[in-house]
Amino acid sequence: MNVGNEPEMRVLFVCLGNICRSPTAEGIMRQRLDAVGLAGRVAVDSAGTGPWHVGDPPDRRAVAAAAGRGYDLSPLRGRQVSPVDLVDFDYVIAMDENNLVDLRSMADGRCELLDRIALLGDFSARHRGQPVGDPYYGGTNGFDRVLDMIETCIDGLVVDITERLDRA
Ligand code: 4NP
């Protein structure tokens, strides 16, 4: 039971730049949690493994594609993931295999931290083992494919979190 205002679960989405895929996941997740009444119980953030876009807003193509489906990414700003995030977040969710490798190397062999790291595709039966492909160097329809896959996977993630909250 939540007796204070502290979130009971924390979710961090991680990609390379933190301007395309992971902010998109953050925006979708915030809206889904709001829709199922869990926004106050689950904290959401996103970060990049690379340093290039710290402080930057999301890529304008990602903002436009998300806005077309009712998600507002405009307040989000880039930050770089750090080892302490593995301690602070219950779910640290990678978009692709490179992100997974980088995150696992930050866990320093600690099993309890490695267990928090997952691939987003693994939350959907349809996308199990698949990466969310990087749309940065592609055309605008890449951003719609990213949205399609992330929406599907986040439905599965919300079920996973709901079950975990119910067990707690
Ligand atoms: P993201 O896409 O990882 O989905 O945010 C990228 C954004 C920027 C760069 C690479 C990937 N970059 O090299 O600047």
Short mmCIF file of N, CA, C and O and ligand atoms in Angstrom, two decimals, residues 15-23 48 52-53 59 95-96 99 133-137, ligand 1:
data_model
loop_
_atom_site.label_atom_id
_atom_site.label_comp_id
_atom_site.label_asym_id
_atom_site.label_seq_id
_atom_site.Cartn_x
_atom_site.Cartn_y
_atom_site.Cartn_z
N CYS A 15 18.12 4.52 -24.41
CA CYS A 15 18.56 4.30 -25.81
C CYS A 15 19.95 4.92 -25.95
O CYS A 15 20.63 5.15 -24.94
N LEU A 16 20.38 5.20 -27.17
CA LEU A 16 21.73 5.74 -27.37
C LEU A 16 21.79 7.25 -27.11
O LEU A 16 22.59 7.72 -26.31
N GLY A 17 20.91 8.00 -27.78
CA GLY A 17 21.00 9.46 -27.72
C GLY A 17 20.05 10.12 -26.74
O GLY A 17 20.22 11.28 -26.38
N ASN A 18 18.99 9.41 -26.33
CA ASN A 18 17.92 9.96 -25.48
C ASN A 18 17.20 11.14 -26.15
O ASN A 18 16.75 12.08 -25.48
N ILE A 19 17.14 11.09 -27.49
CA ILE A 19 16.33 12.12 -28.17
C ILE A 19 15.29 11.52 -29.11
O ILE A 19 14.45 12.25 -29.62
N CYS A 20 15.33 10.20 -29.36
CA CYS A 20 14.33 9.59 -30.26
C CYS A 20 13.54 8.49 -29.55
O CYS A 20 12.38 8.68 -29.16
N ARG A 21 14.15 7.32 -29.34
CA ARG A 21 13.38 6.16 -28.87
C ARG A 21 13.00 6.24 -27.40
O ARG A 21 11.83 6.03 -27.05
N SER A 22 13.97 6.51 -26.52
CA SER A 22 13.62 6.45 -25.08
C SER A 22 12.69 7.59 -24.63
O SER A 22 11.80 7.34 -23.81
N PRO A 23 12.82 8.82 -25.17
CA PRO A 23 11.81 9.82 -24.81
C PRO A 23 10.42 9.45 -25.35
O PRO A 23 9.41 9.74 -24.72
N GLY A 48 20.13 8.38 -22.08
CA GLY A 48 20.91 7.83 -23.18
C GLY A 48 22.23 7.28 -22.69
O GLY A 48 22.77 7.76 -21.68
N TRP A 52 25.97 13.02 -26.05
CA TRP A 52 25.88 14.11 -27.02
C TRP A 52 24.68 15.01 -26.85
O TRP A 52 24.69 16.15 -27.26
N HIS A 53 23.61 14.51 -26.28
CA HIS A 53 22.35 15.29 -26.27
C HIS A 53 21.87 15.62 -24.87
O HIS A 53 20.68 15.86 -24.66
N ASP A 59 14.37 14.91 -30.54
CA ASP A 59 14.42 15.19 -31.98
C ASP A 59 13.04 15.65 -32.46
O ASP A 59 12.02 15.07 -32.09
N MET A 95 16.46 -0.25 -25.42
CA MET A 95 15.78 -0.31 -26.72
C MET A 95 16.41 -1.34 -27.64
O MET A 95 15.73 -1.92 -28.48
N ASP A 96 17.74 -1.54 -27.51
CA ASP A 96 18.39 -2.51 -28.40
C ASP A 96 19.54 -3.22 -27.68
O ASP A 96 19.83 -2.95 -26.51
N ASN A 99 22.43 -1.10 -26.25
CA ASN A 99 22.08 -0.48 -24.96
C ASN A 99 22.18 -1.51 -23.84
O ASN A 99 22.65 -1.21 -22.74
N GLY A 133 14.41 -0.35 -33.53
CA GLY A 133 15.44 0.13 -34.45
C GLY A 133 15.65 1.63 -34.31
O GLY A 133 14.69 2.39 -34.10
N ASP A 134 16.91 2.05 -34.43
CA ASP A 134 17.24 3.47 -34.30
C ASP A 134 16.73 4.24 -35.51
O ASP A 134 17.18 3.98 -36.63
N PRO A 135 15.83 5.22 -35.34
CA PRO A 135 15.27 5.96 -36.48
C PRO A 135 16.07 7.20 -36.85
O PRO A 135 15.72 7.90 -37.79
N TYR A 136 17.16 7.48 -36.11
CA TYR A 136 17.82 8.78 -36.20
C TYR A 136 18.29 9.11 -37.62
O TYR A 136 18.13 10.23 -38.08
N TYR A 137 18.88 8.11 -38.30
CA TYR A 137 19.43 8.39 -39.63
C TYR A 137 18.49 8.02 -40.76
O TYR A 137 18.88 8.04 -41.93
P1 4NP B 1 18.08 7.51 -30.04
O1 4NP B 1 18.63 7.94 -31.50
O2 4NP B 1 19.15 6.61 -29.45
O3 4NP B 1 16.83 6.78 -30.32
O4 4NP B 1 17.88 8.79 -29.25
C1 4NP B 1 19.86 8.59 -31.67
C2 4NP B 1 19.95 9.94 -31.51
C3 4NP B 1 21.18 10.57 -31.70
C4 4NP B 1 22.30 9.84 -32.02
C5 4NP B 1 22.19 8.48 -32.16
C6 4NP B 1 20.99 7.83 -31.98
N1 4NP B 1 23.53 10.51 -32.23
O5 4NP B 1 24.51 9.82 -32.62
O6 4NP B 1 23.64 11.72 -32.01
#
